[in-house]
mmCIF file with all atom_site columns, C-alpha atoms and ligand atoms in Angstrom:
data_model
loop_
_atom_site.group_PDB
_atom_site.id
_atom_site.type_symbol
_atom_site.label_atom_id
_atom_site.label_alt_id
_atom_site.label_comp_id
_atom_site.label_asym_id
_atom_site.label_entity_id
_atom_site.label_seq_id
_atom_site.pdbx_PDB_ins_code
_atom_site.Cartn_x
_atom_site.Cartn_y
_atom_site.Cartn_z
_atom_site.occupancy
_atom_site.B_iso_or_equiv
_atom_site.pdbx_formal_charge
_atom_site.auth_seq_id
_atom_site.auth_comp_id
_atom_site.auth_asym_id
_atom_site.auth_atom_id
_atom_site.pdbx_PDB_model_num
ATOM   1   C CA  . MET A 1 1   ? 0.163   -0.281 -0.074  1.00 72.00 ? 1   MET A CA  1
ATOM   2   C CA  . PRO A 1 2   ? 1.378   3.178  -1.023  1.00 90.00 ? 2   PRO A CA  1
ATOM   3   C CA  . TRP A 1 3   ? 0.538   5.203  2.127   1.00 95.00 ? 3   TRP A CA  1
ATOM   4   C CA  . THR A 1 4   ? 3.010   5.918  5.492   1.00 96.00 ? 4   THR A CA  1
ATOM   5   C CA  . TYR A 1 5   ? 1.635   7.778  8.107   1.00 98.00 ? 5   TYR A CA  1
ATOM   6   C CA  . ASP A 1 6   ? 3.880   9.931  10.288  1.00 97.00 ? 6   ASP A CA  1
ATOM   7   C CA  . PRO A 1 7   ? 2.566   10.084 13.694  1.00 98.00 ? 7   PRO A CA  1
ATOM   8   C CA  . THR A 1 8   ? 4.620   13.109 14.392  1.00 98.00 ? 8   THR A CA  1
ATOM   9   C CA  . ASN A 1 9   ? 2.521   15.092 12.095  1.00 98.00 ? 9   ASN A CA  1
ATOM   10  C CA  . ILE A 1 10  ? 0.065   18.383 13.924  1.00 98.00 ? 10  ILE A CA  1
ATOM   11  C CA  . PHE A 1 11  ? -3.318  16.625 13.273  1.00 98.00 ? 11  PHE A CA  1
ATOM   12  C CA  . ALA A 1 12  ? -1.866  13.389 15.578  1.00 98.00 ? 12  ALA A CA  1
ATOM   13  C CA  . ARG A 1 13  ? -0.366  15.794 18.255  1.00 98.00 ? 13  ARG A CA  1
ATOM   14  C CA  . ILE A 1 14  ? -3.282  17.120 18.516  1.00 98.00 ? 14  ILE A CA  1
ATOM   15  C CA  . LEU A 1 15  ? -5.459  13.805 18.740  1.00 98.00 ? 15  LEU A CA  1
ATOM   16  C CA  . ARG A 1 16  ? -2.473  12.702 21.430  1.00 98.00 ? 16  ARG A CA  1
ATOM   17  C CA  . GLY A 1 17  ? -3.678  16.129 23.240  1.00 98.00 ? 17  GLY A CA  1
ATOM   18  C CA  . GLU A 1 18  ? 0.175   18.014 22.916  1.00 98.00 ? 18  GLU A CA  1
ATOM   19  C CA  . ILE A 1 19  ? -0.976  20.858 21.233  1.00 97.00 ? 19  ILE A CA  1
ATOM   20  C CA  . PRO A 1 20  ? -4.567  22.507 22.193  1.00 98.00 ? 20  PRO A CA  1
ATOM   21  C CA  . ASN A 1 21  ? -7.804  22.483 19.930  1.00 98.00 ? 21  ASN A CA  1
ATOM   22  C CA  . LYS A 1 22  ? -10.285 24.037 19.638  1.00 98.00 ? 22  LYS A CA  1
ATOM   23  C CA  . THR A 1 23  ? -13.114 21.067 19.986  1.00 98.00 ? 23  THR A CA  1
ATOM   24  C CA  . VAL A 1 24  ? -16.204 21.450 18.014  1.00 98.00 ? 24  VAL A CA  1
ATOM   25  C CA  . MET A 1 25  ? -17.333 17.466 18.720  1.00 98.00 ? 25  MET A CA  1
ATOM   26  C CA  . GLU A 1 26  ? -15.826 14.177 19.464  1.00 98.00 ? 26  GLU A CA  1
ATOM   27  C CA  . THR A 1 27  ? -17.148 10.704 19.301  1.00 98.00 ? 27  THR A CA  1
ATOM   28  C CA  . PRO A 1 28  ? -15.454 7.467  20.084  1.00 98.00 ? 28  PRO A CA  1
ATOM   29  C CA  . HIS A 1 29  ? -13.724 7.300  16.263  1.00 98.00 ? 29  HIS A CA  1
ATOM   30  C CA  . THR A 1 30  ? -13.913 11.597 14.754  1.00 99.00 ? 30  THR A CA  1
ATOM   31  C CA  . LEU A 1 31  ? -12.452 14.465 16.007  1.00 98.00 ? 31  LEU A CA  1
ATOM   32  C CA  . VAL A 1 32  ? -13.950 17.942 14.871  1.00 99.00 ? 32  VAL A CA  1
ATOM   33  C CA  . PHE A 1 33  ? -12.032 21.317 15.292  1.00 98.00 ? 33  PHE A CA  1
ATOM   34  C CA  . HIS A 1 34  ? -11.660 24.850 14.272  1.00 98.00 ? 34  HIS A CA  1
ATOM   35  C CA  . ASP A 1 35  ? -9.122  25.557 11.886  1.00 98.00 ? 35  ASP A CA  1
ATOM   36  C CA  . ILE A 1 36  ? -6.598  27.634 12.864  1.00 98.00 ? 36  ILE A CA  1
ATOM   37  C CA  . ARG A 1 37  ? -6.333  29.643 9.818   1.00 97.00 ? 37  ARG A CA  1
ATOM   38  C CA  . HIS A 1 38  ? -10.397 30.586 8.913   1.00 96.00 ? 38  HIS A CA  1
ATOM   39  C CA  . LEU A 1 39  ? -10.634 31.172 5.378   1.00 96.00 ? 39  LEU A CA  1
ATOM   40  C CA  . ALA A 1 40  ? -14.059 31.417 6.171   1.00 97.00 ? 40  ALA A CA  1
ATOM   41  C CA  . PRO A 1 41  ? -16.546 32.473 8.449   1.00 97.00 ? 41  PRO A CA  1
ATOM   42  C CA  . VAL A 1 42  ? -17.700 28.642 9.211   1.00 98.00 ? 42  VAL A CA  1
ATOM   43  C CA  . HIS A 1 43  ? -14.138 26.668 9.126   1.00 98.00 ? 43  HIS A CA  1
ATOM   44  C CA  . VAL A 1 44  ? -13.868 23.375 10.749  1.00 98.00 ? 44  VAL A CA  1
ATOM   45  C CA  . LEU A 1 45  ? -11.723 20.553 10.390  1.00 98.00 ? 45  LEU A CA  1
ATOM   46  C CA  . VAL A 1 46  ? -13.372 16.888 10.661  1.00 99.00 ? 46  VAL A CA  1
ATOM   47  C CA  . ILE A 1 47  ? -10.423 14.102 11.256  1.00 99.00 ? 47  ILE A CA  1
ATOM   48  C CA  . PRO A 1 48  ? -10.584 10.190 11.867  1.00 99.00 ? 48  PRO A CA  1
ATOM   49  C CA  . LYS A 1 49  ? -8.960  9.192  15.589  1.00 98.00 ? 49  LYS A CA  1
ATOM   50  C CA  . GLY A 1 50  ? -7.393  6.431  12.891  1.00 98.00 ? 50  GLY A CA  1
ATOM   51  C CA  . ALA A 1 51  ? -3.993  7.141  11.739  1.00 98.00 ? 51  ALA A CA  1
ATOM   52  C CA  . TYR A 1 52  ? -5.296  7.849  7.729   1.00 98.00 ? 52  TYR A CA  1
ATOM   53  C CA  . VAL A 1 53  ? -3.090  9.920  5.636   1.00 98.00 ? 53  VAL A CA  1
ATOM   54  C CA  . SER A 1 54  ? -5.529  10.878 3.551   1.00 98.00 ? 54  SER A CA  1
ATOM   55  C CA  . LEU A 1 55  ? -8.785  10.497 1.933   1.00 98.00 ? 55  LEU A CA  1
ATOM   56  C CA  . ASP A 1 56  ? -7.878  7.408  0.001   1.00 98.00 ? 56  ASP A CA  1
ATOM   57  C CA  . HIS A 1 57  ? -6.515  5.947  3.087   1.00 98.00 ? 57  HIS A CA  1
ATOM   58  C CA  . PHE A 1 58  ? -9.499  5.923  4.797   1.00 98.00 ? 58  PHE A CA  1
ATOM   59  C CA  . ALA A 1 59  ? -11.485 4.947  2.188   1.00 98.00 ? 59  ALA A CA  1
ATOM   60  C CA  . ALA A 1 60  ? -9.313  1.490  1.658   1.00 98.00 ? 60  ALA A CA  1
ATOM   61  C CA  . GLU A 1 61  ? -8.651  1.405  5.100   1.00 98.00 ? 61  GLU A CA  1
ATOM   62  C CA  . ALA A 1 62  ? -11.088 2.298  7.839   1.00 98.00 ? 62  ALA A CA  1
ATOM   63  C CA  . SER A 1 63  ? -13.395 -0.068 9.518   1.00 98.00 ? 63  SER A CA  1
ATOM   64  C CA  . GLY A 1 64  ? -16.730 0.225  8.385   1.00 98.00 ? 64  GLY A CA  1
ATOM   65  C CA  . ASP A 1 65  ? -17.155 1.822  12.315  1.00 98.00 ? 65  ASP A CA  1
ATOM   66  C CA  . GLU A 1 66  ? -14.969 4.550  11.435  1.00 98.00 ? 66  GLU A CA  1
ATOM   67  C CA  . ILE A 1 67  ? -16.246 5.098  8.518   1.00 98.00 ? 67  ILE A CA  1
ATOM   68  C CA  . VAL A 1 68  ? -19.660 5.544  9.027   1.00 98.00 ? 68  VAL A CA  1
ATOM   69  C CA  . ASP A 1 69  ? -19.244 7.721  12.356  1.00 98.00 ? 69  ASP A CA  1
ATOM   70  C CA  . PHE A 1 70  ? -17.214 9.963  10.147  1.00 98.00 ? 70  PHE A CA  1
ATOM   71  C CA  . HIS A 1 71  ? -19.994 10.955 7.994   1.00 98.00 ? 71  HIS A CA  1
ATOM   72  C CA  . ARG A 1 72  ? -22.979 10.659 10.189  1.00 98.00 ? 72  ARG A CA  1
ATOM   73  C CA  . THR A 1 73  ? -20.327 13.285 13.041  1.00 98.00 ? 73  THR A CA  1
ATOM   74  C CA  . LEU A 1 74  ? -19.894 15.642 9.722   1.00 98.00 ? 74  LEU A CA  1
ATOM   75  C CA  . ALA A 1 75  ? -24.058 15.428 9.190   1.00 98.00 ? 75  ALA A CA  1
ATOM   76  C CA  . LYS A 1 76  ? -25.138 16.297 12.824  1.00 98.00 ? 76  LYS A CA  1
ATOM   77  C CA  . VAL A 1 77  ? -21.618 19.112 12.692  1.00 98.00 ? 77  VAL A CA  1
ATOM   78  C CA  . CYS A 1 78  ? -23.300 20.456 9.544   1.00 98.00 ? 78  CYS A CA  1
ATOM   79  C CA  . ALA A 1 79  ? -26.988 20.747 11.134  1.00 98.00 ? 79  ALA A CA  1
ATOM   80  C CA  . MET A 1 80  ? -24.979 22.353 14.044  1.00 98.00 ? 80  MET A CA  1
ATOM   81  C CA  . LEU A 1 81  ? -23.683 25.184 12.273  1.00 98.00 ? 81  LEU A CA  1
ATOM   82  C CA  . ASP A 1 82  ? -26.348 25.659 10.361  1.00 97.00 ? 82  ASP A CA  1
ATOM   83  C CA  . LEU A 1 83  ? -24.804 24.537 6.802   1.00 97.00 ? 83  LEU A CA  1
ATOM   84  C CA  . SER A 1 84  ? -28.080 21.556 6.164   1.00 95.00 ? 84  SER A CA  1
ATOM   85  C CA  . GLY A 1 85  ? -30.185 24.163 4.481   1.00 94.00 ? 85  GLY A CA  1
ATOM   86  C CA  . PRO A 1 86  ? -29.674 26.024 1.115   1.00 95.00 ? 86  PRO A CA  1
ATOM   87  C CA  . GLU A 1 87  ? -27.103 28.111 1.738   1.00 96.00 ? 87  GLU A CA  1
ATOM   88  C CA  . GLY A 1 88  ? -24.841 24.996 2.237   1.00 97.00 ? 88  GLY A CA  1
ATOM   89  C CA  . PHE A 1 89  ? -21.031 24.846 2.730   1.00 98.00 ? 89  PHE A CA  1
ATOM   90  C CA  . ARG A 1 90  ? -18.246 23.397 0.735   1.00 97.00 ? 90  ARG A CA  1
ATOM   91  C CA  . GLY A 1 91  ? -16.377 19.981 1.777   1.00 98.00 ? 91  GLY A CA  1
ATOM   92  C CA  . ILE A 1 92  ? -12.441 19.876 0.773   1.00 98.00 ? 92  ILE A CA  1
ATOM   93  C CA  . THR A 1 93  ? -9.943  17.902 1.202   1.00 98.00 ? 93  THR A CA  1
ATOM   94  C CA  . ASN A 1 94  ? -6.068  17.750 0.171   1.00 98.00 ? 94  ASN A CA  1
ATOM   95  C CA  . ALA A 1 95  ? -3.983  15.065 -0.627  1.00 98.00 ? 95  ALA A CA  1
ATOM   96  C CA  . GLY A 1 96  ? -0.228  14.726 -1.663  1.00 97.00 ? 96  GLY A CA  1
ATOM   97  C CA  . HIS A 1 97  ? 1.881   17.064 -3.586  1.00 97.00 ? 97  HIS A CA  1
ATOM   98  C CA  . HIS A 1 98  ? -0.528  17.648 -6.141  1.00 96.00 ? 98  HIS A CA  1
ATOM   99  C CA  . GLY A 1 99  ? -3.515  18.349 -4.237  1.00 96.00 ? 99  GLY A CA  1
ATOM   100 C CA  . MET A 1 100 ? -1.086  20.826 -1.969  1.00 96.00 ? 100 MET A CA  1
ATOM   101 C CA  . GLN A 1 101 ? -1.544  18.509 1.191   1.00 98.00 ? 101 GLN A CA  1
ATOM   102 C CA  . GLU A 1 102 ? 0.080   20.523 4.431   1.00 98.00 ? 102 GLU A CA  1
ATOM   103 C CA  . VAL A 1 103 ? -1.364  17.899 6.796   1.00 98.00 ? 103 VAL A CA  1
ATOM   104 C CA  . PRO A 1 104 ? -0.919  14.049 6.545   1.00 98.00 ? 104 PRO A CA  1
ATOM   105 C CA  . HIS A 1 105 ? -3.670  13.116 8.452   1.00 98.00 ? 105 HIS A CA  1
ATOM   106 C CA  . TYR A 1 106 ? -6.588  12.855 6.603   1.00 98.00 ? 106 TYR A CA  1
ATOM   107 C CA  . HIS A 1 107 ? -9.134  16.006 7.270   1.00 98.00 ? 107 HIS A CA  1
ATOM   108 C CA  . LEU A 1 108 ? -12.291 17.321 5.504   1.00 98.00 ? 108 LEU A CA  1
ATOM   109 C CA  . HIS A 1 109 ? -12.310 21.207 5.668   1.00 98.00 ? 109 HIS A CA  1
ATOM   110 C CA  . ILE A 1 110 ? -16.143 22.184 6.349   1.00 98.00 ? 110 ILE A CA  1
ATOM   111 C CA  . LEU A 1 111 ? -16.050 26.030 5.205   1.00 98.00 ? 111 LEU A CA  1
ATOM   112 C CA  . GLY A 1 112 ? -19.248 28.048 4.962   1.00 98.00 ? 112 GLY A CA  1
ATOM   113 C CA  . GLY A 1 113 ? -20.770 31.322 6.391   1.00 97.00 ? 113 GLY A CA  1
ATOM   114 C CA  . ARG A 1 114 ? -20.391 33.119 2.773   1.00 97.00 ? 114 ARG A CA  1
ATOM   115 C CA  . VAL A 1 115 ? -20.557 32.351 -0.788  1.00 96.00 ? 115 VAL A CA  1
ATOM   116 C CA  . LEU A 1 116 ? -16.774 30.764 -1.400  1.00 95.00 ? 116 LEU A CA  1
ATOM   117 C CA  . GLY A 1 117 ? -15.315 31.351 -5.103  1.00 90.00 ? 117 GLY A CA  1
ATOM   118 C CA  . ARG A 1 118 ? -15.130 28.899 -7.900  1.00 89.00 ? 118 ARG A CA  1
ATOM   119 C CA  . LEU A 1 119 ? -13.572 25.331 -6.773  1.00 87.00 ? 119 LEU A CA  1
ATOM   120 C CA  . VAL A 1 120 ? -10.280 25.692 -8.500  1.00 85.00 ? 120 VAL A CA  1
ATOM   121 C CA  . GLU A 1 121 ? -8.844  28.497 -10.788 1.00 82.00 ? 121 GLU A CA  1
ATOM   122 C CA  . PRO A 1 122 ? -7.866  27.208 -14.239 1.00 81.00 ? 122 PRO A CA  1
ATOM   123 C CA  . ALA A 1 123 ? -4.203  26.279 -14.534 1.00 79.00 ? 123 ALA A CA  1
HETATM 124 P P1  . 5GP B 2 .   ? -4.289  20.993 3.793   1.00 55.91 ? 1   5GP B P1  1
HETATM 125 O O1  . 5GP B 2 .   ? -3.280  22.587 3.230   1.00 55.91 ? 1   5GP B O1  1
HETATM 126 O O2  . 5GP B 2 .   ? -3.182  19.550 4.382   1.00 55.91 ? 1   5GP B O2  1
HETATM 127 O O3  . 5GP B 2 .   ? -6.064  20.324 3.275   1.00 55.91 ? 1   5GP B O3  1
HETATM 128 O O4  . 5GP B 2 .   ? -4.733  21.911 5.439   1.00 55.91 ? 1   5GP B O4  1
HETATM 129 C C1  . 5GP B 2 .   ? -4.500  22.125 6.587   1.00 55.91 ? 1   5GP B C1  1
HETATM 130 C C2  . 5GP B 2 .   ? -5.147  23.009 7.626   1.00 55.91 ? 1   5GP B C2  1
HETATM 131 O O5  . 5GP B 2 .   ? -4.906  22.841 8.967   1.00 55.91 ? 1   5GP B O5  1
HETATM 132 C C3  . 5GP B 2 .   ? -4.969  24.367 7.314   1.00 55.91 ? 1   5GP B C3  1
HETATM 133 O O6  . 5GP B 2 .   ? -6.226  24.717 6.897   1.00 55.91 ? 1   5GP B O6  1
HETATM 134 C C4  . 5GP B 2 .   ? -4.343  25.123 8.388   1.00 55.91 ? 1   5GP B C4  1
HETATM 135 O O7  . 5GP B 2 .   ? -4.943  26.123 8.636   1.00 55.91 ? 1   5GP B O7  1
HETATM 136 C C5  . 5GP B 2 .   ? -4.566  23.808 9.525   1.00 55.91 ? 1   5GP B C5  1
HETATM 137 N N1  . 5GP B 2 .   ? -4.356  24.183 10.778  1.00 55.91 ? 1   5GP B N1  1
HETATM 138 C C6  . 5GP B 2 .   ? -2.324  23.642 10.296  1.00 55.91 ? 1   5GP B C6  1
HETATM 139 N N2  . 5GP B 2 .   ? -2.209  23.715 11.986  1.00 55.91 ? 1   5GP B N2  1
HETATM 140 C C7  . 5GP B 2 .   ? -3.030  23.704 12.805  1.00 55.91 ? 1   5GP B C7  1
HETATM 141 C C8  . 5GP B 2 .   ? -3.336  23.567 14.079  1.00 55.91 ? 1   5GP B C8  1
HETATM 142 O O8  . 5GP B 2 .   ? -2.188  23.313 14.747  1.00 55.91 ? 1   5GP B O8  1
HETATM 143 N N3  . 5GP B 2 .   ? -3.977  23.901 15.163  1.00 55.91 ? 1   5GP B N3  1
HETATM 144 C C9  . 5GP B 2 .   ? -5.417  23.705 14.200  1.00 55.91 ? 1   5GP B C9  1
HETATM 145 N N4  . 5GP B 2 .   ? -6.194  24.037 14.037  1.00 55.91 ? 1   5GP B N4  1
HETATM 146 N N5  . 5GP B 2 .   ? -5.117  24.013 12.522  1.00 55.91 ? 1   5GP B N5  1
HETATM 147 C C10 . 5GP B 2 .   ? -3.904  23.623 11.829  1.00 55.91 ? 1   5GP B C10 1
#
């Protein structure tokens, strides 16, 4: 498998309690917290507690319980933050070099509270 997890990454350190975070919701398998650099009025990160590098790693190797818990928690957070209505939100995940992933622990950005620009600028 192509994924090598680096346990020194910043989100692993948050999960171990070595670095503080502003928690929005926590379950046995999932943590949701505010991004330190808000890019929108709402900007939270949904992360699995397991050691997964990226979305494809999580999708390939996480257990059913982890995958269900991640997405149910995401839905609860969207409802809690008033993102589930017609105004909506954007979910983004970056992977690897081309995706410009900064932190190599799978995370889904949830952005909302304003009209966001286009998804990707043309090359
Ligand atoms: P990526 O570029 O990997 O998709 O996004 C990483 C995100 O993690 C960035 O939006 C960045 O602001 C956020 N981030 C980096 N370090 C920390 C931290 O120590 N605490 C929190 N809450 N967010 C962080």
